[in-house]
Tab-separated table of C-alpha atoms in Angstrom:
chain	number	residue	atom	x	y	z
A	1	MET	CA	-101.024	119.865	-121.256
A	2	THR	CA	-102.232	116.281	-120.918
A	3	ASN	CA	-104.596	115.415	-117.939
A	4	GLN	CA	-102.977	112.759	-115.702
A	5	TRP	CA	-106.384	111.225	-114.933
A	6	SER	CA	-107.153	110.666	-118.574
A	7	ASN	CA	-104.941	107.547	-118.687
A	8	PRO	CA	-107.183	104.470	-118.007
A	9	ILE	CA	-104.423	102.390	-116.446
A	10	ARG	CA	-103.503	105.145	-114.056
A	11	GLN	CA	-107.183	105.561	-113.171
A	12	ARG	CA	-107.535	101.887	-112.201
A	13	ARG	CA	-104.420	101.982	-110.005
A	14	CYS	CA	-105.672	105.052	-108.190
A	15	ALA	CA	-109.086	103.425	-107.575
A	16	LYS	CA	-107.492	100.343	-105.990
A	17	ALA	CA	-105.301	102.483	-103.747
A	18	LEU	CA	-108.351	104.433	-102.618
A	19	VAL	CA	-110.275	101.246	-101.686
A	20	LEU	CA	-107.304	99.863	-99.739
A	21	ALA	CA	-106.869	103.118	-97.837
A	22	THR	CA	-110.560	103.183	-96.979
A	23	ALA	CA	-110.425	99.605	-95.610
A	24	VAL	CA	-107.366	100.387	-93.474
A	25	VAL	CA	-109.037	103.476	-92.041
A	26	GLY	CA	-112.220	101.454	-91.317
A	27	LEU	CA	-110.304	98.748	-89.463
A	28	ALA	CA	-108.476	101.350	-87.423
A	29	LEU	CA	-111.730	103.033	-86.504
A	30	ASN	CA	-113.309	99.705	-85.577
A	31	GLY	CA	-110.360	98.876	-83.324
A	32	CYS	CA	-110.788	102.188	-81.581
A	33	ASN	CA	-114.485	101.536	-81.122
A	34	ASP	CA	-113.764	98.086	-79.572
A	35	HIS	CA	-111.495	99.580	-76.948
A	36	ALA	CA	-114.035	102.253	-76.217
A	37	ALA	CA	-116.998	99.792	-75.824
A	38	PRO	CA	-118.368	99.506	-72.295
A	39	THR	CA	-117.492	96.347	-70.392
A	40	ALA	CA	-120.866	96.090	-68.588
A	41	MET	CA	-123.017	93.154	-69.631
A	42	ARG	CA	-126.503	93.622	-70.948
A	43	ALA	CA	-129.299	93.171	-68.395
A	44	ALA	CA	-130.853	89.688	-68.544
A	45	LEU	CA	-134.625	89.199	-68.766
A	46	VAL	CA	-135.825	86.847	-65.988
A	47	ARG	CA	-138.999	85.883	-64.180
A	48	THR	CA	-139.010	86.183	-60.405
A	49	MET	CA	-141.260	85.588	-57.431
A	50	ILE	CA	-141.306	86.768	-53.836
A	51	VAL	CA	-141.065	83.740	-51.582
A	52	GLN	CA	-143.129	83.190	-48.464
A	53	PRO	CA	-142.936	80.090	-46.232
A	54	ARG	CA	-146.083	78.118	-45.570
A	55	ASP	CA	-147.127	75.306	-43.290
A	56	ARG	CA	-147.209	72.166	-45.350
A	57	GLN	CA	-148.315	68.663	-44.337
A	58	ALA	CA	-146.886	66.041	-46.650
A	59	ALA	CA	-148.439	62.636	-47.223
A	60	ILE	CA	-146.683	59.438	-48.247
A	61	THR	CA	-148.607	56.760	-50.140
A	62	LEU	CA	-147.269	53.242	-50.698
A	63	THR	CA	-148.732	50.057	-52.114
A	64	GLY	CA	-149.037	46.933	-50.000
A	65	GLU	CA	-150.883	43.644	-49.718
A	66	VAL	CA	-153.535	42.308	-47.369
A	67	GLN	CA	-152.277	39.289	-45.437
A	68	ALA	CA	-153.541	37.182	-42.561
A	69	ARG	CA	-152.288	38.059	-39.092
A	70	PHE	CA	-151.622	34.386	-38.340
A	71	ARG	CA	-150.311	31.897	-40.896
A	72	ALA	CA	-149.162	28.319	-40.488
A	73	ASP	CA	-147.277	25.811	-42.631
A	74	LEU	CA	-148.916	22.389	-42.357
A	75	SER	CA	-147.011	19.141	-42.771
A	76	PHE	CA	-147.355	15.399	-42.106
A	77	ARG	CA	-145.710	14.103	-38.952
A	78	VAL	CA	-144.787	10.848	-40.702
A	79	SER	CA	-143.364	10.137	-44.126
A	80	GLY	CA	-145.242	8.250	-46.811
A	81	ARG	CA	-146.848	8.268	-50.234
A	82	VAL	CA	-149.761	10.623	-50.853
A	83	ILE	CA	-152.911	8.733	-51.856
A	84	ALA	CA	-155.461	11.562	-51.680
A	85	ARG	CA	-155.599	15.385	-51.750
A	86	ALA	CA	-158.855	17.024	-50.718
A	87	VAL	CA	-158.211	20.784	-51.170
A	88	ASP	CA	-156.424	23.208	-53.460
A	89	VAL	CA	-155.103	26.750	-53.204
A	90	GLY	CA	-157.842	29.257	-52.395
A	91	ALA	CA	-160.124	26.751	-50.666
A	92	HIS	CA	-161.665	27.767	-47.363
A	93	VAL	CA	-161.428	25.041	-44.733
A	94	ASN	CA	-162.731	24.573	-41.210
A	95	ARG	CA	-160.882	23.232	-38.224
A	96	GLY	CA	-160.576	19.437	-38.484
A	97	ASP	CA	-161.256	19.182	-42.227
A	98	VAL	CA	-159.185	16.548	-44.047
A	99	LEU	CA	-156.613	18.079	-46.384
A	100	ALA	CA	-154.654	15.037	-47.590
A	101	ARG	CA	-153.955	11.368	-46.790
A	102	LEU	CA	-150.888	9.118	-46.869
A	103	ASP	CA	-150.810	5.393	-47.573
A	104	PRO	CA	-151.340	3.933	-44.048
A	105	ALA	CA	-150.090	0.401	-44.796
A	106	GLU	CA	-146.796	0.803	-42.924
A	107	GLN	CA	-148.376	2.497	-39.926
A	108	GLN	CA	-151.196	-0.074	-39.811
A	109	ALA	CA	-148.622	-2.861	-39.722
A	110	ASP	CA	-146.948	-1.144	-36.775
A	111	VAL	CA	-150.303	-0.965	-34.986
A	112	ASP	CA	-150.932	-4.665	-35.575
A	113	ALA	CA	-147.473	-5.557	-34.276
A	114	ALA	CA	-147.946	-3.398	-31.199
A	115	THR	CA	-151.365	-4.933	-30.542
A	116	ALA	CA	-149.867	-8.425	-30.661
A	117	ALA	CA	-147.089	-7.326	-28.295
A	118	VAL	CA	-149.690	-6.096	-25.809
A	119	ALA	CA	-151.584	-9.374	-25.992
A	120	SER	CA	-148.371	-11.322	-25.391
A	121	ALA	CA	-147.430	-9.120	-22.443
A	122	GLU	CA	-150.872	-9.575	-20.920
A	123	ALA	CA	-150.558	-13.377	-21.169
A	124	GLN	CA	-147.122	-13.280	-19.550
A	125	LEU	CA	-148.531	-11.084	-16.794
A	126	ARG	CA	-151.290	-13.571	-16.043
A	127	VAL	CA	-148.753	-16.378	-15.706
A	128	ALA	CA	-146.447	-14.252	-13.552
A	129	ARG	CA	-149.305	-13.179	-11.295
A	130	ALA	CA	-150.485	-16.777	-10.820
A	131	THR	CA	-146.936	-17.885	-9.998
A	132	PHE	CA	-146.554	-15.101	-7.480
A	133	GLU	CA	-149.843	-15.895	-5.751
A	134	ARG	CA	-148.870	-19.559	-5.460
A	135	GLN	CA	-145.449	-18.744	-4.038
A	136	LYS	CA	-147.055	-16.301	-1.652
A	137	GLY	CA	-149.277	-19.041	-0.196
A	138	LEU	CA	-146.410	-21.539	-0.041
A	139	VAL	CA	-144.047	-19.198	1.754
A	140	ALA	CA	-146.695	-18.516	4.374
A	141	SER	CA	-147.036	-22.285	4.999
A	142	GLY	CA	-143.301	-22.832	4.951
A	143	PHE	CA	-143.319	-25.101	1.909
A	144	THR	CA	-141.037	-22.834	-0.229
A	145	THR	CA	-137.974	-20.735	0.283
A	146	ARG	CA	-137.825	-16.994	0.479
A	147	THR	CA	-135.570	-16.918	-2.574
A	148	VAL	CA	-138.151	-18.591	-4.793
A	149	TYR	CA	-140.814	-16.224	-3.498
A	150	ASP	CA	-138.636	-13.181	-4.296
A	151	GLN	CA	-137.993	-14.505	-7.817
A	152	ALA	CA	-141.759	-14.873	-8.391
A	153	GLU	CA	-142.358	-11.333	-7.170
A	154	GLU	CA	-139.610	-9.947	-9.421
A	155	GLY	CA	-141.041	-11.813	-12.412
A	156	LEU	CA	-144.438	-10.253	-11.731
A	157	ARG	CA	-143.036	-6.751	-11.594
A	158	THR	CA	-141.033	-7.349	-14.795
A	159	THR	CA	-144.040	-8.559	-16.774
A	160	GLU	CA	-146.062	-5.607	-15.530
A	161	GLY	CA	-143.379	-3.299	-16.916
A	162	VAL	CA	-143.305	-5.174	-20.209
A	163	LEU	CA	-147.082	-4.769	-20.525
A	164	GLU	CA	-146.860	-1.021	-19.864
A	165	ALA	CA	-144.139	-0.650	-22.508
A	166	ALA	CA	-146.191	-2.624	-25.010
A	167	LYS	CA	-149.232	-0.436	-24.352
A	168	ALA	CA	-147.127	2.706	-24.839
A	169	GLN	CA	-145.781	1.323	-28.101
A	170	LEU	CA	-149.343	0.587	-29.216
A	171	GLY	CA	-150.355	4.175	-28.426
A	172	THR	CA	-147.432	5.527	-30.431
A	173	ALA	CA	-148.312	3.293	-33.387
A	174	ARG	CA	-151.934	4.413	-33.299
A	175	ASP	CA	-150.839	8.058	-33.216
A	176	ALA	CA	-148.597	7.454	-36.234
A	177	LEU	CA	-151.547	5.877	-38.040
A	178	GLY	CA	-153.603	8.977	-37.281
A	179	TYR	CA	-150.811	11.192	-38.596
A	180	THR	CA	-151.306	9.741	-42.081
A	181	VAL	CA	-154.358	12.030	-42.290
A	182	LEU	CA	-153.521	15.756	-42.462
A	183	ARG	CA	-156.240	17.990	-40.997
A	184	ALA	CA	-156.707	21.759	-40.788
A	185	GLU	CA	-155.688	23.154	-37.419
A	186	ALA	CA	-157.941	26.229	-37.681
A	187	ASP	CA	-160.495	27.917	-39.913
A	188	GLY	CA	-158.845	29.675	-42.814
A	189	VAL	CA	-157.815	29.748	-46.454
A	190	ILE	CA	-155.227	27.569	-48.171
A	191	THR	CA	-152.664	29.934	-49.669
A	192	ALA	CA	-150.031	27.462	-50.914
A	193	ARG	CA	-149.731	23.760	-51.799
A	194	SER	CA	-146.683	21.649	-52.623
A	195	LEU	CA	-147.827	18.040	-52.940
A	196	GLU	CA	-149.510	15.807	-55.516
A	197	VAL	CA	-151.119	12.381	-55.364
A	198	GLY	CA	-148.448	9.695	-55.666
A	199	GLN	CA	-145.697	11.894	-54.314
A	200	VAL	CA	-143.585	10.602	-51.425
A	201	VAL	CA	-143.237	13.306	-48.781
A	202	PRO	CA	-140.875	13.234	-45.805
A	203	ALA	CA	-142.032	14.016	-42.314
A	204	ALA	CA	-142.200	17.706	-41.322
A	205	GLN	CA	-141.960	18.981	-44.911
A	206	PRO	CA	-144.500	21.826	-45.372
A	207	VAL	CA	-147.147	20.829	-47.904
A	208	PHE	CA	-149.877	23.434	-47.239
A	209	SER	CA	-149.924	27.045	-46.017
A	210	LEU	CA	-152.998	28.096	-44.065
A	211	ALA	CA	-153.978	31.742	-43.555
A	212	GLN	CA	-156.217	31.737	-40.537
A	213	ASP	CA	-159.497	33.622	-40.425
A	214	GLY	CA	-159.742	36.656	-38.197
A	215	GLU	CA	-157.436	39.633	-37.969
A	216	ARG	CA	-155.850	41.031	-41.112
A	217	ASP	CA	-152.696	43.073	-41.745
A	218	ALA	CA	-151.664	45.331	-44.604
A	219	VAL	CA	-147.998	44.597	-45.307
A	220	PHE	CA	-145.759	47.201	-46.958
A	221	GLU	CA	-142.150	47.157	-48.152
A	222	VAL	CA	-140.888	50.604	-47.145
A	223	TYR	CA	-137.602	52.272	-48.109
A	224	GLU	CA	-135.460	53.355	-45.183
A	225	SER	CA	-135.498	57.014	-46.252
A	226	VAL	CA	-139.211	57.209	-45.460
A	227	PHE	CA	-138.411	56.814	-41.768
A	228	LEU	CA	-136.219	59.935	-41.823
A	229	GLY	CA	-139.355	62.090	-41.770
A	230	GLN	CA	-141.557	62.559	-38.750
A	231	ALA	CA	-144.860	60.775	-39.167
A	232	ASP	CA	-147.918	62.327	-37.564
A	233	GLY	CA	-148.778	59.348	-35.366
A	234	ARG	CA	-149.071	55.697	-36.333
A	235	ARG	CA	-152.421	55.946	-38.104
A	236	VAL	CA	-152.633	54.808	-41.730
A	237	THR	CA	-155.449	55.308	-44.218
A	238	LEU	CA	-156.024	52.259	-46.423
A	239	ALA	CA	-157.912	51.915	-49.709
A	240	LEU	CA	-158.242	49.171	-52.310
A	241	LEU	CA	-156.362	49.907	-55.525
A	242	SER	CA	-159.115	48.273	-57.554
A	243	ASP	CA	-161.849	50.269	-55.788
A	244	PRO	CA	-160.672	53.342	-53.827
A	245	ASP	CA	-164.160	53.696	-52.336
A	246	VAL	CA	-163.456	50.604	-50.221
A	247	ALA	CA	-161.419	52.128	-47.424
A	248	ALA	CA	-160.388	51.380	-43.865
A	249	THR	CA	-158.078	52.689	-41.200
A	250	GLY	CA	-155.166	50.956	-39.561
A	251	GLU	CA	-152.313	51.390	-37.152
A	252	VAL	CA	-148.660	50.450	-37.514
A	253	ARG	CA	-148.303	47.216	-35.544
A	254	GLU	CA	-144.829	45.993	-36.397
A	255	ILE	CA	-141.694	47.398	-38.053
A	256	SER	CA	-139.048	44.884	-38.986
A	257	PRO	CA	-135.669	45.648	-37.404
A	258	VAL	CA	-133.846	44.111	-40.387
A	259	ILE	CA	-133.409	45.588	-43.876
A	260	ASP	CA	-134.028	43.176	-46.733
A	261	PRO	CA	-130.615	42.734	-48.444
A	262	LYS	CA	-132.179	42.236	-51.883
A	263	SER	CA	-134.694	45.079	-52.025
A	264	SER	CA	-133.149	47.360	-49.343
A	265	THR	CA	-136.598	47.793	-47.815
A	266	ILE	CA	-138.091	47.374	-44.359
A	267	ARG	CA	-141.271	45.362	-43.847
A	268	VAL	CA	-144.026	47.260	-42.047
A	269	LYS	CA	-147.246	45.597	-40.873
A	270	VAL	CA	-150.383	47.671	-40.350
A	271	SER	CA	-153.300	46.162	-38.456
A	272	ILE	CA	-156.599	46.766	-40.281
A	273	GLU	CA	-159.461	47.849	-38.062
A	274	ASN	CA	-162.759	46.212	-39.065
A	275	PRO	CA	-161.580	45.254	-42.573
A	276	PRO	CA	-164.325	45.380	-45.233
A	277	ALA	CA	-165.322	42.097	-46.825
A	278	GLN	CA	-163.842	43.309	-50.127
A	279	MET	CA	-160.359	43.432	-48.577
A	280	THR	CA	-159.687	39.772	-49.142
A	281	LEU	CA	-156.356	38.034	-48.742
A	282	GLY	CA	-153.888	39.147	-51.392
A	283	SER	CA	-155.738	42.363	-52.247
A	284	ALA	CA	-153.543	45.290	-53.248
A	285	VAL	CA	-154.086	48.335	-51.033
A	286	ALA	CA	-152.723	51.869	-50.930
A	287	GLY	CA	-151.601	53.066	-47.525
A	288	THR	CA	-151.311	56.793	-46.829
A	289	VAL	CA	-149.618	58.284	-43.781
A	290	LYS	CA	-149.351	61.997	-43.054
A	291	ALA	CA	-146.217	63.717	-41.822
A	292	LYS	CA	-146.075	66.537	-39.314
A	293	ALA	CA	-146.669	69.994	-40.760
A	294	GLN	CA	-143.439	71.842	-41.594
A	295	ASN	CA	-142.713	75.462	-42.508
A	296	GLU	CA	-141.177	75.325	-46.010
A	297	ILE	CA	-140.826	77.396	-49.181
A	298	ALA	CA	-142.036	75.830	-52.419
A	299	LEU	CA	-140.223	76.743	-55.655
A	300	PRO	CA	-140.549	75.395	-59.182
A	301	TRP	CA	-137.816	73.052	-60.427
A	302	SER	CA	-136.555	75.765	-62.825
A	303	ALA	CA	-135.444	77.877	-59.848
A	304	LEU	CA	-132.970	75.318	-58.522
A	305	MET	CA	-129.326	75.838	-59.475
A	306	ALA	CA	-126.010	74.706	-58.000
A	307	ALA	CA	-123.174	76.416	-56.154
A	308	GLY	CA	-120.373	73.923	-56.509
A	309	ARG	CA	-121.902	70.662	-55.302
A	310	LYS	CA	-124.602	72.291	-53.181
A	311	PRO	CA	-128.077	73.386	-54.299
A	312	ALA	CA	-128.612	77.118	-54.696
A	313	VAL	CA	-131.011	79.699	-56.174
A	314	TRP	CA	-130.558	83.096	-57.812
A	315	THR	CA	-131.862	86.022	-55.768
A	316	VAL	CA	-132.333	89.610	-56.922
A	317	ASP	CA	-131.287	92.600	-54.811
A	318	PRO	CA	-134.254	95.016	-54.992
A	319	LYS	CA	-131.973	98.073	-54.655
A	320	THR	CA	-129.326	97.309	-57.273
A	321	GLN	CA	-131.374	94.861	-59.390
A	322	THR	CA	-128.378	92.529	-59.570
A	323	ALA	CA	-128.340	88.753	-59.237
A	324	SER	CA	-126.522	86.738	-56.582
A	325	LEU	CA	-126.319	82.982	-56.030
A	326	LYS	CA	-127.508	81.828	-52.611
A	327	PRO	CA	-126.985	78.269	-51.253
A	328	VAL	CA	-130.112	76.613	-49.836
A	329	THR	CA	-131.074	73.421	-48.032
A	330	VAL	CA	-133.606	71.239	-49.815
A	331	GLY	CA	-136.223	69.562	-47.649
A	332	ALA	CA	-137.881	67.397	-50.298
A	333	TYR	CA	-138.300	66.944	-54.013
A	334	GLU	CA	-141.779	66.628	-55.466
A	335	ALA	CA	-143.354	66.541	-58.879
A	336	GLY	CA	-143.070	70.025	-60.327
A	337	GLN	CA	-141.582	71.690	-57.265
A	338	VAL	CA	-138.768	71.608	-54.761
A	339	LEU	CA	-139.218	72.406	-51.068
A	340	ILE	CA	-136.637	74.675	-49.404
A	341	LYS	CA	-136.349	74.341	-45.641
A	342	ALA	CA	-133.369	76.654	-45.014
A	343	GLY	CA	-131.306	79.343	-46.772
A	344	LEU	CA	-134.046	81.784	-47.833
A	345	ASP	CA	-135.743	84.555	-45.887
A	346	PRO	CA	-139.406	85.495	-46.270
A	347	GLY	CA	-139.880	88.289	-48.808
A	348	GLU	CA	-136.760	87.562	-50.867
A	349	ARG	CA	-137.104	87.774	-54.635
A	350	VAL	CA	-135.978	84.547	-56.333
A	351	VAL	CA	-135.373	83.954	-60.039
A	352	VAL	CA	-137.670	81.136	-61.136
A	353	ASP	CA	-137.024	81.286	-64.863
A	354	GLY	CA	-134.077	82.484	-66.920
A	355	GLY	CA	-131.370	81.829	-64.337
A	356	LYS	CA	-129.309	79.396	-66.393
A	357	LEU	CA	-127.350	82.164	-68.183
A	358	LEU	CA	-126.946	84.513	-65.214
A	359	SER	CA	-123.600	85.416	-63.671
A	360	LEU	CA	-122.740	86.915	-60.307
A	361	GLY	CA	-123.505	90.622	-60.111
A	362	GLN	CA	-125.294	90.724	-63.459
A	363	SER	CA	-128.124	93.226	-63.830
A	364	VAL	CA	-131.530	91.741	-64.467
A	365	THR	CA	-134.756	92.959	-65.968
A	366	GLU	CA	-137.788	91.261	-64.525
A	367	GLU	CA	-140.579	90.037	-66.749
A	368	GLY	CA	-143.475	92.469	-66.748
A	369	GLY	CA	-141.447	95.654	-67.023
A	370	ARG	CA	-139.813	95.764	-63.563
A	371	SER	CA	-136.108	96.728	-63.869
């Protein structure tokens, strides 16, 4: 009797059938295992911390510039051509010092004309006075009429008025001649200049800016959001950026009621008390103001998540060791940390690292072996 397994062809067919049957059985077993697998997710490894609020006093530091308390734009009161300029930007001047001169030819001609008008009016007055005195004597003797006497008196009064007008015109002309010389109105420093020799300047056009000596202000451009916090008083600590050892104190003197439309900032002026000599005009200073102490919880940036459009953090239930997402209210953002002012209770355990892949109700394993 011939062995049915001795045929090579039949042997190969049987081997293939066996492999196919094995694969089918394996797939069936795998499918059964999939349905039998537990649906619970694997516990996530996270790092947590127990939060405790603390009293925190924030400080805001901004950069500003030292400026004079009082500044003035100087200009000629008459128009003319500049023939001399005596100072430049940065020069310190004293009250009465000459800053610039205009060509006085036109104003001198006006003075000469007014002087001649005064001389003419004085001559007319002498004639009118002599005529009046003569008519006065004649009317007393009856050798002239009252009408002629009245005309002589009226002529005298008219010439007196003409002389007064001529003198006033002469005074105005002399003042205009004096206005061709521009002088400093106070002690201070020239901070701006807009004229050159040979230039024709109109009257009242500012040609110099004078920062007066005396009181100094530190001027800051402050964003509106800074005012949302509660400052601890109006005191400001000032220090030079170039040399922080040069410091002074100041007090907020003026807050502009208008927001700058270009920079969206508010100008704040701080009066400097006894400013050091190194705090010259234009010096850059850092101003620091402290806010009132607030009870807040500090967390690292990695702890902050989102619940919809609101900030939130993952907390861990100590009994079930499961994660839940809790909305919070952020008080401020700082470098390396975020300050929570509402939404968390003291003693809660918050996930500070590893929360990006968490889901609601997921079990967690805390770093360090806690589970």
